[in-house]
Coordinates of C-alpha atoms in Angstrom, one line a residue:
X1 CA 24.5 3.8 6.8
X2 CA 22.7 5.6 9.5
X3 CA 21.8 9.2 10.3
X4 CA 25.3 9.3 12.6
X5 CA 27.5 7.9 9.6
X6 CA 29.4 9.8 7.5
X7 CA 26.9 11.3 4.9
X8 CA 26.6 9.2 1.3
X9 CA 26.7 12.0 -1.1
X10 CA 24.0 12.4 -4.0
X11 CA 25.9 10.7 -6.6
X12 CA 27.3 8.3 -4.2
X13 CA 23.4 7.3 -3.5
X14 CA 22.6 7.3 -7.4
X15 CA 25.5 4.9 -8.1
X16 CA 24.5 2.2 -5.3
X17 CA 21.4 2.1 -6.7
X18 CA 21.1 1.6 -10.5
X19 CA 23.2 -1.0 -12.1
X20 CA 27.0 -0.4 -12.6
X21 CA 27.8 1.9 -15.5
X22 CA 24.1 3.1 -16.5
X23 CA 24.0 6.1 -14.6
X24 CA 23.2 9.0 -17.1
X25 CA 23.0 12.4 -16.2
X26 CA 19.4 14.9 -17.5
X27 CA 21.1 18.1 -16.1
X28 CA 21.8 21.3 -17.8
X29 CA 24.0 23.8 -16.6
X30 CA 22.8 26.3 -14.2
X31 CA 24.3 29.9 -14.1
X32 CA 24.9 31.7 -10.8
X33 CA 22.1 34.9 -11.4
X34 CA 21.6 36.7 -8.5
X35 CA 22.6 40.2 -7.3
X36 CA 23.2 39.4 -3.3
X37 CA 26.8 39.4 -3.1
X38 CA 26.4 37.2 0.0
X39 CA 24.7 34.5 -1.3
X40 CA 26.2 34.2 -4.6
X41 CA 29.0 33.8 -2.0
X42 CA 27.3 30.6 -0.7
X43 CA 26.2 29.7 -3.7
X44 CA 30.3 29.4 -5.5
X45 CA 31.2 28.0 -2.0
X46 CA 28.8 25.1 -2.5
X47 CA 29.6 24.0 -5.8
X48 CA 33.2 24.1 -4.9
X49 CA 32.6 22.2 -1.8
X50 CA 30.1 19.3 -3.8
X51 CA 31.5 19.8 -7.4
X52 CA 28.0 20.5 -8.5
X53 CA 26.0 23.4 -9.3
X54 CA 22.8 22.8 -7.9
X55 CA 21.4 20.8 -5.0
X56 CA 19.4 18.1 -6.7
X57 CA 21.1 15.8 -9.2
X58 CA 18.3 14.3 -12.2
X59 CA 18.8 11.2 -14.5
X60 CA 18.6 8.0 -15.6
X61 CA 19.7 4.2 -14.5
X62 CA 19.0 0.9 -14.2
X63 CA 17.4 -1.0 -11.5
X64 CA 18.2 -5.3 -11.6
X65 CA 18.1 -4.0 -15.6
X66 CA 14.6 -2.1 -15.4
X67 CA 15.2 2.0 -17.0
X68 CA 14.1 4.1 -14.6
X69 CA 14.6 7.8 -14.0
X70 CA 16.0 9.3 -10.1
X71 CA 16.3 12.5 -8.3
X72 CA 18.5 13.2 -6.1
X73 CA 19.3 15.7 -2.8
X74 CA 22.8 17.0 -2.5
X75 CA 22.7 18.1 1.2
X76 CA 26.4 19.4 1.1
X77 CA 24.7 21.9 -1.3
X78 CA 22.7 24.2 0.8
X79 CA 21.5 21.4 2.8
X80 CA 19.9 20.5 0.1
X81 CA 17.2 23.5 -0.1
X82 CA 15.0 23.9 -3.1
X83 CA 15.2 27.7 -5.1
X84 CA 14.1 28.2 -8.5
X85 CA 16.8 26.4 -10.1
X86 CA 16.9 23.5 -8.4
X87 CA 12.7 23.4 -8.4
X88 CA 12.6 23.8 -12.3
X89 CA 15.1 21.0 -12.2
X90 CA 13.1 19.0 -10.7
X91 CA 10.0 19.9 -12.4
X92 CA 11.8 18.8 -15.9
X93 CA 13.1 15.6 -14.7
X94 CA 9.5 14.4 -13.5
X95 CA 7.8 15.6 -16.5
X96 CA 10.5 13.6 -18.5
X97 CA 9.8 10.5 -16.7
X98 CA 6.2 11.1 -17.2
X99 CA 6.9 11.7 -20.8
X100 CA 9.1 8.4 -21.3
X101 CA 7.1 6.4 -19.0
X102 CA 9.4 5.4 -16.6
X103 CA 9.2 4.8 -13.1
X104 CA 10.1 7.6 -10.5
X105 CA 12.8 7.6 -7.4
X106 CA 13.0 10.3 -5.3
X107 CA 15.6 10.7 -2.5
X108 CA 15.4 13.7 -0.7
X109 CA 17.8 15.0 2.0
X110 CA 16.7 18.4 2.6
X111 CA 16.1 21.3 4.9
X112 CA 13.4 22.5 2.7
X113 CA 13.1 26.1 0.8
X114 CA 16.1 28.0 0.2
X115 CA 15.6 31.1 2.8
X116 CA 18.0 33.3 0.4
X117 CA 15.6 33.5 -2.5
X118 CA 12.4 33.8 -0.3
X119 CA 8.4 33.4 -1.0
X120 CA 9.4 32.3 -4.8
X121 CA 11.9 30.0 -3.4
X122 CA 8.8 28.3 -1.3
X123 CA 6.1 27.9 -4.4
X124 CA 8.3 25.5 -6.1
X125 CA 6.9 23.0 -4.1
X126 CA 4.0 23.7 -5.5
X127 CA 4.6 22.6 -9.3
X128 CA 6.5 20.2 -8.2
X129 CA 3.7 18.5 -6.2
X130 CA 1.6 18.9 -9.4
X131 CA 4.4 17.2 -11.1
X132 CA 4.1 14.1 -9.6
X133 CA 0.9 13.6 -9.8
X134 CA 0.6 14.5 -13.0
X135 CA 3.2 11.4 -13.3
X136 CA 1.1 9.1 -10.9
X137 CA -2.1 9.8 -12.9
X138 CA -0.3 8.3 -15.5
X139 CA -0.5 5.2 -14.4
X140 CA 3.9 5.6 -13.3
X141 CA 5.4 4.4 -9.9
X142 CA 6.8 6.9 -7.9
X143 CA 9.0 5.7 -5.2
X144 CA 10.5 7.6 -2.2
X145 CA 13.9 7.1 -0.1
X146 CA 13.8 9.7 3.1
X147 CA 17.2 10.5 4.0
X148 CA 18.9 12.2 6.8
X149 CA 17.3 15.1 7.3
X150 CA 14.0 15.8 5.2
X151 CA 12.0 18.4 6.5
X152 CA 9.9 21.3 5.7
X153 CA 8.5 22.2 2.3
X154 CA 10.3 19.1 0.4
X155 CA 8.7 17.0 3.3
X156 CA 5.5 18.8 2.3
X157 CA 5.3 18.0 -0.9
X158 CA 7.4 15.5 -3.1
X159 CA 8.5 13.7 -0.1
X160 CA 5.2 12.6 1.0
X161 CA 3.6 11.3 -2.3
X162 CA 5.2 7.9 -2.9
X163 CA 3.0 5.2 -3.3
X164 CA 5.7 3.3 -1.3
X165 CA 8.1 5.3 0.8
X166 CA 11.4 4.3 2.8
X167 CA 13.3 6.0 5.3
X168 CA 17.3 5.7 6.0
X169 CA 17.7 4.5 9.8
X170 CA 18.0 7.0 12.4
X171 CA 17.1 9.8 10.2
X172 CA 15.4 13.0 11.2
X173 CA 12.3 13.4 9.3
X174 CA 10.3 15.9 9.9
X175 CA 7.8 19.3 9.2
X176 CA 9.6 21.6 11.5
X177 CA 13.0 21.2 11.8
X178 CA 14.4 20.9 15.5
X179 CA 16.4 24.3 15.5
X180 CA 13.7 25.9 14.3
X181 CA 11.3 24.6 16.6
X182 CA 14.1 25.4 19.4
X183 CA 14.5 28.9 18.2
X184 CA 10.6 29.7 17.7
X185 CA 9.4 28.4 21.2
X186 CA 12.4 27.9 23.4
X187 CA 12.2 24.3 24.2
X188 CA 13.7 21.3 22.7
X189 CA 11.5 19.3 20.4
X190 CA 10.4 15.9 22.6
X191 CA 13.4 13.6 21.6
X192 CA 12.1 10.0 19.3
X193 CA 9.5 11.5 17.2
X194 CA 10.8 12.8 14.3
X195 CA 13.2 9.1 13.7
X196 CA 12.4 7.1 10.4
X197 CA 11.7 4.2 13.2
X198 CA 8.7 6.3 14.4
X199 CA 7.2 7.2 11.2
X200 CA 7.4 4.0 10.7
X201 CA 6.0 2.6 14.2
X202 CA 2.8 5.1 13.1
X203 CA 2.2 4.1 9.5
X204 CA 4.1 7.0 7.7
X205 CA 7.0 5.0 6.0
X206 CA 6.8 1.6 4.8
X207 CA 10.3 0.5 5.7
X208 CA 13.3 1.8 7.3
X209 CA 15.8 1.1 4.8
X210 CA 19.9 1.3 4.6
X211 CA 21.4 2.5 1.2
X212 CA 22.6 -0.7 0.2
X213 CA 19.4 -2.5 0.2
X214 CA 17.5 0.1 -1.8
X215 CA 18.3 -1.3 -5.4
X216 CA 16.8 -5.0 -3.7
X217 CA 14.0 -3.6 -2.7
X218 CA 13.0 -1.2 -5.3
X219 CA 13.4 -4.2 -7.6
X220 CA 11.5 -6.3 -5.9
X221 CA 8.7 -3.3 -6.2
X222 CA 8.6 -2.1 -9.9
X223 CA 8.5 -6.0 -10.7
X224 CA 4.7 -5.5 -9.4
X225 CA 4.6 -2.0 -10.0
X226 CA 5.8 -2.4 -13.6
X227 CA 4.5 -6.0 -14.3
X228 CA 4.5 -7.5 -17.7
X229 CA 1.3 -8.0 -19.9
X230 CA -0.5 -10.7 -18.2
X231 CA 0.3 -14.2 -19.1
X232 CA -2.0 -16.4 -21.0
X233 CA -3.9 -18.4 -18.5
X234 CA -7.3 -19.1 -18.7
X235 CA -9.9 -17.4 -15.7
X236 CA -10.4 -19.7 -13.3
X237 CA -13.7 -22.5 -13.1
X238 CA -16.0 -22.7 -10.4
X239 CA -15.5 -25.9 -8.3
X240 CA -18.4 -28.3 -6.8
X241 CA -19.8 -27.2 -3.7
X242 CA -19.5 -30.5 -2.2
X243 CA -17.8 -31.9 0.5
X244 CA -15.4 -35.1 -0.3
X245 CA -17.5 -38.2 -0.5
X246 CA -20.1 -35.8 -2.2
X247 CA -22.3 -34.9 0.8
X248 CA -22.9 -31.2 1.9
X249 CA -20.9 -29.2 4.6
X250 CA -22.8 -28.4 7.4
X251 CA -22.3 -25.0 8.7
X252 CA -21.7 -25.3 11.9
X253 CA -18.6 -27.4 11.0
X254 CA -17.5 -24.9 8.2
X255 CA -18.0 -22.3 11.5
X256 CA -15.8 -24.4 13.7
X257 CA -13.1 -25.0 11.2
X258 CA -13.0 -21.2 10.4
X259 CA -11.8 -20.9 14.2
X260 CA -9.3 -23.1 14.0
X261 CA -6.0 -21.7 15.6
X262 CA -3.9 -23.5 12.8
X263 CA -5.8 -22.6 10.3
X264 CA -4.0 -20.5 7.7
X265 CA -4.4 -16.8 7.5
X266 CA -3.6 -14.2 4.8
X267 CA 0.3 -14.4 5.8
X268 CA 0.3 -18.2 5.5
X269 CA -1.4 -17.8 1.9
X270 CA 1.2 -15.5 0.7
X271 CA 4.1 -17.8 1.9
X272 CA 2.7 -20.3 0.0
X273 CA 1.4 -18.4 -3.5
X274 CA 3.5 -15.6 -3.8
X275 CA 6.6 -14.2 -4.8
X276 CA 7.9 -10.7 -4.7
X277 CA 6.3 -9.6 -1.3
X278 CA 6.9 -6.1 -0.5
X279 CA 5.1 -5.6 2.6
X280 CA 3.3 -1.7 2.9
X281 CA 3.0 -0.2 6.4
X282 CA -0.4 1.3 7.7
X283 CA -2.5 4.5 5.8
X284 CA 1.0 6.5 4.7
X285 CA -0.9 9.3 7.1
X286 CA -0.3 8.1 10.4
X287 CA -2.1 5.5 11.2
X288 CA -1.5 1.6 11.4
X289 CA -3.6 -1.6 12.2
X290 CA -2.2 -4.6 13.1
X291 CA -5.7 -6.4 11.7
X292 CA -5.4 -5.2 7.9
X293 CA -2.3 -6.9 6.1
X294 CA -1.3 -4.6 2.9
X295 CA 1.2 -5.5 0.2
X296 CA 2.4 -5.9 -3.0
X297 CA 3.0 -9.4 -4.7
X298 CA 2.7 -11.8 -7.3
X299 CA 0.1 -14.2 -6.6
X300 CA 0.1 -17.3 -8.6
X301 CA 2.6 -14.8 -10.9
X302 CA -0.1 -12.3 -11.6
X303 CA 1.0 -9.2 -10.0
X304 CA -1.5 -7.0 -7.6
X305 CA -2.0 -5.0 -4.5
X306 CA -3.2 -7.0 -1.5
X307 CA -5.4 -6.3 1.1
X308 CA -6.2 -8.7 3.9
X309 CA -7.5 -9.6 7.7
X310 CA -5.0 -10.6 9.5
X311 CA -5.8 -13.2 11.9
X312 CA -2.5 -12.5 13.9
X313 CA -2.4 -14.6 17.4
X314 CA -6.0 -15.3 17.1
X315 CA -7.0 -18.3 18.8
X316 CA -9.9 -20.3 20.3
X317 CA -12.1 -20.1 23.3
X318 CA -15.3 -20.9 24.9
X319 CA -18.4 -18.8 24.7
X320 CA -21.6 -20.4 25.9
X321 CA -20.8 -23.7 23.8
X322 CA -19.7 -22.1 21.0
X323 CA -15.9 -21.8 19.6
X324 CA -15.1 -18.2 18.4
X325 CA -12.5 -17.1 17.6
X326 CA -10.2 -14.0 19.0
X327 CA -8.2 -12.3 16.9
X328 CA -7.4 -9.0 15.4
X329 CA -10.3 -6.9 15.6
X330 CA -10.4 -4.3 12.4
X331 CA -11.1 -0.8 13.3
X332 CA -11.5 2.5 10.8
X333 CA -7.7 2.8 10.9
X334 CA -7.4 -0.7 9.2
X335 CA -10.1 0.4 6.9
X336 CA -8.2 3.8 6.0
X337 CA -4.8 1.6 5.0
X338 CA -7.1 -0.6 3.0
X339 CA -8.5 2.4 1.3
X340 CA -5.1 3.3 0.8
X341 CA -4.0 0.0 -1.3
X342 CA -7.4 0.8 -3.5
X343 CA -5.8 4.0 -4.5
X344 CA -2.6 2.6 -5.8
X345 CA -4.4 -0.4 -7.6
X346 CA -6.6 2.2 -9.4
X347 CA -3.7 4.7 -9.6
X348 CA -1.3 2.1 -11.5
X349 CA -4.3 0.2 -12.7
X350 CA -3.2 -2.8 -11.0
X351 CA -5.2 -6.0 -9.9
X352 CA -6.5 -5.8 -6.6
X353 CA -6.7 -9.1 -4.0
X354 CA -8.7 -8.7 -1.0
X355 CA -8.9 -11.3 1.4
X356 CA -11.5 -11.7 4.1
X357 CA -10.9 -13.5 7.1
X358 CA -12.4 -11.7 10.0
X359 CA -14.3 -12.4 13.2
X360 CA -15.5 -8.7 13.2
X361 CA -15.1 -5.0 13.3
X362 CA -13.5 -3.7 16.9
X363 CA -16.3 -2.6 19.3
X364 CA -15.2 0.4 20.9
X365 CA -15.0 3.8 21.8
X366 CA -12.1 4.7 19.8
X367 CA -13.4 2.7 16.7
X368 CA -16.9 5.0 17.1
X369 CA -15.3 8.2 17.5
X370 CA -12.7 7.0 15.0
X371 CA -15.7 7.1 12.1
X372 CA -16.0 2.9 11.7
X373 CA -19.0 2.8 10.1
X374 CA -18.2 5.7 7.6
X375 CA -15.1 3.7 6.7
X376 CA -16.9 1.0 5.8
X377 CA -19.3 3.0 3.8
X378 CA -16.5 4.4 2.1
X379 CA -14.4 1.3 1.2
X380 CA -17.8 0.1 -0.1
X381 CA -18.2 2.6 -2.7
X382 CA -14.7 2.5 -3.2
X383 CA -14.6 -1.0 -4.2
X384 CA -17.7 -0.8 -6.1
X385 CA -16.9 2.1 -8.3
X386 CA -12.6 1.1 -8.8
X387 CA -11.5 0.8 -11.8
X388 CA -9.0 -1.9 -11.6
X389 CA -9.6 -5.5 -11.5
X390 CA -11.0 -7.0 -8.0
X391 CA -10.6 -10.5 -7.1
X392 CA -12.0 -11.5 -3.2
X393 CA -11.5 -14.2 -1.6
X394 CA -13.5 -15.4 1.2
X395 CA -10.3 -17.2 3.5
X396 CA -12.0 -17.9 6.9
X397 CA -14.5 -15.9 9.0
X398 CA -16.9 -13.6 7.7
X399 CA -18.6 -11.8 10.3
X400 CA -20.3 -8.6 10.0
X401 CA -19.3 -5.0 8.1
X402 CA -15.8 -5.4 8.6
X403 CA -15.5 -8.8 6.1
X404 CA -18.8 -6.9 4.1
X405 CA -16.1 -4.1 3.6
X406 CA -13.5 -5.5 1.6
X407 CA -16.2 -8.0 -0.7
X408 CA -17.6 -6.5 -3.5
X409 CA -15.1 -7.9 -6.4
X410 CA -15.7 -8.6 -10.2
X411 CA -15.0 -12.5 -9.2
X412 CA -15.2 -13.9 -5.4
X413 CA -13.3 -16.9 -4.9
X414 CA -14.0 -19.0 -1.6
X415 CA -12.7 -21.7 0.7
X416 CA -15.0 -24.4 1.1
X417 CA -15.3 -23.6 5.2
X418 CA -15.1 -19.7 4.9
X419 CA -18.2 -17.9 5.6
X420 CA -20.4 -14.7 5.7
X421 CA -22.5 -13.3 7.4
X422 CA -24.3 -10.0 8.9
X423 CA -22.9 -10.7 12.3
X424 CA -21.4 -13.6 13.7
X425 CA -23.6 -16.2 14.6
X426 CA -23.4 -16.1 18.2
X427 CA -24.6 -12.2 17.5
X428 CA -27.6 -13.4 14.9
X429 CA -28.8 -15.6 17.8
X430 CA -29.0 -12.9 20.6
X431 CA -30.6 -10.6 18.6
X432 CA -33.1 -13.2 17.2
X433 CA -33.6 -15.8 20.4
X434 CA -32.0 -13.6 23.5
X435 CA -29.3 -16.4 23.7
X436 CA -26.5 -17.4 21.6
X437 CA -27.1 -20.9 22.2
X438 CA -28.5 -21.3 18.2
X439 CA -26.0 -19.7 16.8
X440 CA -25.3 -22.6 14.3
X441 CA -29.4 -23.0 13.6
X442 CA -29.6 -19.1 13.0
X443 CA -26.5 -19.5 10.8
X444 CA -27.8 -22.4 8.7
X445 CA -31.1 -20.7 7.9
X446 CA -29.3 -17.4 7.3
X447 CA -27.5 -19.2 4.8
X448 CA -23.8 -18.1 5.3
X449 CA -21.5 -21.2 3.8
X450 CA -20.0 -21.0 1.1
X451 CA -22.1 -23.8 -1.2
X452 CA -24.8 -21.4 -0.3
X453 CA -23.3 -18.3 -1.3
X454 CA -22.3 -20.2 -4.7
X455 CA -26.1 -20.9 -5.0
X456 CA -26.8 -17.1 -4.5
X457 CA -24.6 -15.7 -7.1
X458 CA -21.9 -13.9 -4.1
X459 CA -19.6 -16.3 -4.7
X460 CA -18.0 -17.8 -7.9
X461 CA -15.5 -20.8 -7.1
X462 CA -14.8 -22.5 -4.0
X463 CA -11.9 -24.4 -3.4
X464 CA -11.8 -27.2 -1.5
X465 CA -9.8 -27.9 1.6
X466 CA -7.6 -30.3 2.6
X467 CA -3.9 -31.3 1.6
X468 CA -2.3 -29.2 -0.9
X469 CA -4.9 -26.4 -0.2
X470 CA -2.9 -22.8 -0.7
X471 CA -1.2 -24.6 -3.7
X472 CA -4.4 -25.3 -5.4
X473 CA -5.8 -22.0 -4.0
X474 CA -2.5 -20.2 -5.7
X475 CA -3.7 -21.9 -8.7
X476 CA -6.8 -20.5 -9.0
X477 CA -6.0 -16.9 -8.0
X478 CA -3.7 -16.5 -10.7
X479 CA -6.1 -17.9 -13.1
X480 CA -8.7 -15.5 -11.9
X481 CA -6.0 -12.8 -11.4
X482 CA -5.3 -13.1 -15.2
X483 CA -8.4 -13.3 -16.7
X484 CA -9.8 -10.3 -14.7
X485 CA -6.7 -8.0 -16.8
X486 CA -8.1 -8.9 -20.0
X487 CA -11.4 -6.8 -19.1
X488 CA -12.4 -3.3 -20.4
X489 CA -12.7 -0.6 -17.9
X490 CA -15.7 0.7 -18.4
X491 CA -17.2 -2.6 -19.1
X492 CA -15.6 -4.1 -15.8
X493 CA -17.0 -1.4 -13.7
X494 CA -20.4 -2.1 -15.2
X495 CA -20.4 -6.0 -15.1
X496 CA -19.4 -5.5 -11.2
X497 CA -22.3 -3.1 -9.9
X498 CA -24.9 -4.9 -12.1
X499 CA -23.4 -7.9 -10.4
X500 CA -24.4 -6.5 -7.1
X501 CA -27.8 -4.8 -8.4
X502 CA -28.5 -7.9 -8.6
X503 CA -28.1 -10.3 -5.9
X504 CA -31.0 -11.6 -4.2
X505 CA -34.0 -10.8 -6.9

């Protein structure tokens, strides 16, 4: 269905999502109170014309056989605006979720507050706002479906707090609706922006989703969201750092197989090791960058958030002698989404993956004045300080603050070619010699491979190359994966900044 289809009714939406025949109903009956003749009017009109008596509909189904509890917009009703009634509705089904412990949907449709009961009508959004979070800070998934039309104060508030959040195509999805706009400044709003493709296009959706495939994908979600205890496999064991044959690697040649254009990236490595990929789309606030890969998945079966560089189209080239490679530059936006995928792991106390594979941060204008270096900062003390479990892995390239940003984890597993290092080597040389021509010297005595960052405690298995790599690397990350749930809190926290005090005394 799209946003020029005939529109799919409340409990039409509720019944092609949860299984057949487990739809149950949490509403009470709502009495018709007020004293305006005229809109107690509307008010009989609407339930005639939707055969409810309210415009949100609260319950309970199953998802692919998982309880969970759904609200619902009734657009017919109203279209779909939120009084008192319908607020307190809301407010009770949320905190009954909360109460059970059951995973949130949310489907709004809605032109917002209901003008007929005024400035009371508008602070519902406000306890319902503190609802959910009160149910995220549980440690509950709240999902989101954005229907045709969602604008104004349910926008504002419940519709924007999904820690994933879909859109039906072609919907209009906006703050200020397009009359509104029309009526208040006597021009048309520009035509395109306020689509679920746009939002989408600028990192404010995650997917722009029909009706039919919601149950799909919210299944495919709460299987992460709402993993199982964590299986019994034992934490991973840190491998040789040798090179077949048992010699050493020498760095230049871990550096040149880094830039390999075939070499696998974080997509590739999730294709191989994972199931359950539900890809997320930029910060949720407007921003997206192609070089920061953010998902949910089961890697190796353990369930967590990911975080990656994306090497996209990078490729190789020539630079004084030396093969670098070119791919997606990260900049502070890419930082902001990754910040992003920290908040959910700590919010539903879900493992966290990152994966660094990076030839650098973007050098730019835009990335300066875009606050770069604070993001970095920021994802540092983030990642320090998270409370969920971490687990790094050091894919490829590892040049500079933008690989430095996503490191710090309570285990680091490594490739045996990946690197790191403060810039990349061709940079190190410049600053050292006034040529990049030692890049690979400057880089050997700075220590950067990965048998040497075994040897320094940053690194605590390495995994070696060759045929039937990303299996045995799939291996290994679940093992870690599953050990790393078995941890305290408090004690993980600890354990990972003395980890860091520590490194290089």
């Amino acid at each position: 269905m799209t946003a020029n289809s005939p529109r799919m009714s409340a409990l039409d939406l509720v019944h092609t999502v949860v299984d057949p025949g487990s739809w149950r109903s949490w509403d009470e009956p709502v009495a018709v109170t007020t004293a305006d003749p005229a809109y107690r009017a509307d008010l009989l009109a609407a339930r005639e014309r939707t055969g409810l008596d309210e415009s949100v509909v609260t319950g309970e189904g199953r998802v692919a056989g998982r309880r969970v509890a759904l609200v619902a917009c009734e657009f017919r009703f109203l279209a779909g605006s939120i009084g008192v009634a319908a607020g307190e509705r809301l407010v009770r089904a949320v905190e009954r979720a909360t109460a059970e412990r059951l995973p949130l949907l949310a489907a709004p449709a809605s032109g917002g507050t209901r003008m007929q009961e005024g400035t009371v009508a508008f602070l519902q959004m406000v306890k319902v706002a503190a609802a959910i979070t009160d149910h995220k800070a549980a440690g509950l998934p709240y999902l989101v479906h954005l229907r045709h039309p969602t604008t104004g104060g349910v926008l504002a508030s419940w519709g924007s707090l999904g820690h994933l959040t879909a859109a039906e195509p072609g919907a209009l999805i906006g703050f200020l609706g397009p009359r509104v706009h029309a009526a208040l400044y006597g021009e048309e709003f520009p035509p395109g922006v306020q689509t679920a493709e746009n939002l989408l296009a600028n990192g404010l959706v995650d997917a722009v989703l029909p009706a039919d495939r919601l149950a799909e994908v919210a299944a495919r979600a709460l299987r992460v969201l709402c993993s199982d205890a964590p299986s019994r496999m034992s934490p991973g064991v840190p491998a040789e750092a040798e090179a077949p044959g048992g010699g050493p690697v020498p760095t230049a040649e871990s550096i040149r197989q880094s830039r390999l254009p075939g070499r696998p990236g974080v997509r590739e490595l999730l294709a191989a090791t994972a199931t359950d990929v539900t890809p997320l789309s930029g910060t949720a606030a407007g921003e997206r960058d192609p070089g920061l890969l953010l998902a949910l998945a089961r890697v190796g079966g353990m369930p967590c958030v990911v975080l990656g560089h994306d090497r996209g189209l990078a490729h190789d080239r020539a630079h004084n002698g030396h093969a670098s490679a070119v791919g997606q530059a990260l900049g502070p936006a890419g930082l902001r989404a990754a910040r992003r995928g920290m908040r959910i792991a700590a919010e539903l106390d879900l493992p966290l993956l990152t994966v660094v594979d990076t030839a650098g941060a973007a050098l730019s204008k835009e990335a300066e004045e875009g606050g770069l270096a604070g993001e970095i900062a920021r994802c540092l003390a983030d990642l320090v300080t998270l409370p969920a479990p971490t687990l790094c892995l050091l894919l490829g390239q590892g040049a500079g603050g933008a690989a430095l940003a996503l490191l710090p984890a309570d285990r680091v597993v490594a490739a045996r070619h990946a690197w790191l290092s403060p810039l990349p080597p061709e940079g190190a040389s410049a600053i050292l010699h006034r040529t990049t021509e030692r890049a690979y010297e400057v880089a050997e005595r700075q220590g950067v491979r990965s048998a040497d960052l075994l040897a320094n405690g940053i690194v605590d298995v390495v995994v070696e190359e060759g045929n039937g790599f990303l299996e045995r690397l799939g291996v290994v990350l679940g093992s870690e994966l599953a050990g790393l749930t078995r941890q305290n809190r408090g004690e993980r926290v600890a354990a990972r900044r003395a980890r860091y005090r520590r490194i290089g005394l």
